[in-house]
C-alpha cells in the first residue's frame, strides 16, 4: 500500500492580479550565498597556496640548515707544517737565525720568559720556553731551555735544572693551509679552548640576549632602528649572533629585504635544531673577520694567527677586544689599513666591557694604552710559500681526494725549510734586479724559478715559482717546461762512462765539424758556442768546456736509445723525442724535473724521488700515511763518481768557474751551466755536499732573456748557496774506482814524477795500460839528471 508524505510547505499567496507570483526572492538569496562563497574563495585559496609554498620553503631551509650546519662547521682545511728546527750543541745556527725562527712560530720577546712561547736574549745567551707540540712521531712537552752561542754555533744547551740537553726539536712552523676553491680558511677552536673573557665580550657587544632569545631579538631590532633613525644612518645593527652565523654559513653579504627574511628564518631554525653551546662554537669558527688577498679569514682561531701570529689562547685583553671590534666591519676597521679607526673601535669595546663590569677601570685603561700589536701582513693568499704548497697538493692527490684536503682538517708535515726558502727567494729577487741593471735588460721582464733539495733522500727544502715568490700564480718551478740546453750533457757523458771498455775521462773525442742527416733529408750541423772547433780533446775537457760538437759525436756513438733510457732511469717519465738535437738539450723539462736528475748525480747514482711530504695525520693526531724514503740505484756508483769529478772540474776551470765569486774553492761544488738558442733560457744545476739546487731564468713570452747560463742562473745559484751554509762536496771513491796518473798530452799512463802528469779516476781495468815516454825517463836517473841540468 503506497504511503504519501504530508506536504507541510505553506502555499504561496496568490498575486494581487490573480497571477502566480514568481520565486524571485529565493533565487536572490541563493545567488547572494554563492557570490559570498566565491569572494571568500578568492582570498582563501591564495592564502592556502602561500602557506603551502611558505611551508615547503621552510622545510627546504630546515634541510639546508641541518645539512649545512653539520657539514660546514666541520669543513676544516688541511694544515701544512714545515720542518722542525733541531737544536743540539754544535749546531751551526746563530742567535739571529733562532730569533727568526721564533718570529715564524709567533713567540714573544720578553724580559724573562715565564710562559710558553716566550724568549729573552742577553748577547749570546737565549732563554726560551717552548710550546708543547704533537709531532708525527709523538707528543713533545714544553721545555725551558738556556742556550749559549759561540761564533755562530750553538755551544751549549741546558734545561731549567741545569742538565745538558743533547737534542731538542722546536715545534714545526705552520706554512699554510689547503682550502677549497671558495678560498675560505679556518683554524678551528673548541668552546673550552676559548678564553672566557672573549665569550663575555661577544655577548656584551654583539648579542646581550643570546641566552634568552630564540634566534631573533625584536627588542634589539627596535633599539637599532631607533638608534639609526636618530643618527641619520646605520650606526647599530639588530642581528643576533645566530643571525650573523646564518649569514656567514648560507647567505651572501649583499643587503636586501629577502636576505634579511631568510636570515631570520634560518636563525629560528638553527635555534630550534641546535644548542646554545653548539651555536656559539660555530659562531667562533665561522664569523668573517677579514680578507687576505683572495682568502677569506673566518673564525677567531685563524684571525688570531692572521693579525697577531699567535694562537687564540695566548692573546691578552687588548688584542681580544680588537678582534671583537673588527666584527662590525672587517674592512672598515682593518687594523693594518686603518689603525687609528681600529684603535678607537677597540677602545669603545673596552668602554662597554667596563660599564658592564666585565673589566675593571684599571684593566680598561691599561688595555686602551696598549699598541694594537698587529704583525706585518704575510704574503697574500694565506701562505708565503704558494709554489711549495702547490707541490704538496700534487703529491697529496696521489692518495687523497680533493675534498679530503679541504674539509677533513688533515695535518700535513712537510720537508720545507723556511730559512732556506727565505734565502732562496731573496737571492732570486735581488739578483734578477741586478742582472737587469747590469745587462741593460727591460725591467721586470725576466722571470726565474728555483728548487732546492737534500742530496741524500730527495727532501725538497725550497721551491720558488717566480720573482714574486709570495704570490700564487703560474708555478714555473713545476710547470715551466723549457729546453734545458747543456744541462743534458752530463746524461750523455754518464751514458758513455757506463761503458768503461770504450770510454773514460781521458778518451780522445773529435771536436771537428759534423753533419747529421735527418729522416726527412734535412742536415743538422751543430756548432760550438765560441764558433770554433778544437780538434781532438779529452772527454773530461769536452764536458768542462761544454763543447757541442764533441758532445754530439759522443752521443751518436753511444746511441740515442741508450741516452734516452738513462734519462728515464734518472727520473724523467715524460715522452722524449729521439732526435740528435736531444744531445744538446732539445728536451723541455721543468726545474723540478732537472733537480731530480741532478739529485741522482749528487747521491752517487741512487735516485730518491723528490718528496715534499713526511707524514699525514688526521685531525685527532692519528697517523694516516707515511711517505718514507725510497732509494733505487739507477747508475753504477763508479761511473757516477767519474762524472761528478768532471762536474767539479766544470766549476773549477770550466764554464762555471764564475762561481768562485760566490763560493770558496774549498767547497768543491759540482755543477753545469745551460744555455739555449738565442739566449732564451739561462740554467744552472749543481750540488754541494748536502744540497742540490736548480735555477732557471727566462721570459714568459719566450723572447730572448739575453743571458747565458754563466751570466744569469749561475749567479743566482751561487748566491743561494752562499746564503745557506753549504757543506763541502767530498766525493768518497767507490771500490770499483782506482786513481791513475796520466799524461794529458798523449792520454797514456804516466807517473807522479812526469812533468804535467794529472791523476784521474778510472773504473778498475779501464785505465791506459801503455806507459807514456815520460815514465821510462822518470825511471832513468841519468835522464832525470840531464833534464834538471838543462832546464
Short mmCIF file of N, CA, C and O in Angstrom, two decimals, residues 2 79 93 331 482 550 605 608 704:
data_model
loop_
_atom_site.label_atom_id
_atom_site.label_comp_id
_atom_site.label_asym_id
_atom_site.label_seq_id
_atom_site.Cartn_x
_atom_site.Cartn_y
_atom_site.Cartn_z
N UNK A 2 0.68 2.13 -0.89
CA UNK A 2 1.52 3.32 -1.02
C UNK A 2 1.25 4.29 0.11
O UNK A 2 0.13 4.44 0.56
N UNK A 79 96.04 21.49 7.39
CA UNK A 79 97.06 22.40 7.92
C UNK A 79 98.44 21.84 7.53
O UNK A 79 98.73 20.67 7.75
N UNK A 93 124.10 27.43 13.94
CA UNK A 93 122.97 28.36 13.97
C UNK A 93 123.35 29.55 14.84
O UNK A 93 123.97 29.40 15.90
N UNK A 331 86.50 45.32 6.99
CA UNK A 331 87.22 46.23 6.08
C UNK A 331 87.32 47.63 6.70
O UNK A 331 88.36 48.28 6.61
N UNK A 482 110.92 24.07 -20.18
CA UNK A 482 111.73 24.80 -21.16
C UNK A 482 112.90 23.94 -21.60
O UNK A 482 113.36 23.07 -20.86
N UNK A 550 131.76 17.95 -29.99
CA UNK A 550 132.31 16.73 -29.38
C UNK A 550 131.20 15.95 -28.66
O UNK A 550 131.20 14.71 -28.69
N UNK A 605 124.36 8.07 -7.94
CA UNK A 605 123.66 7.13 -8.79
C UNK A 605 122.45 6.49 -8.12
O UNK A 605 121.80 5.63 -8.73
N UNK A 608 116.33 9.03 -5.42
CA UNK A 608 115.26 9.14 -4.43
C UNK A 608 114.23 10.10 -4.99
O UNK A 608 114.55 11.28 -5.20
N UNK A 704 114.11 36.27 -26.12
CA UNK A 704 115.44 36.08 -25.53
C UNK A 704 115.60 36.77 -24.19
O UNK A 704 115.23 37.93 -24.03
#
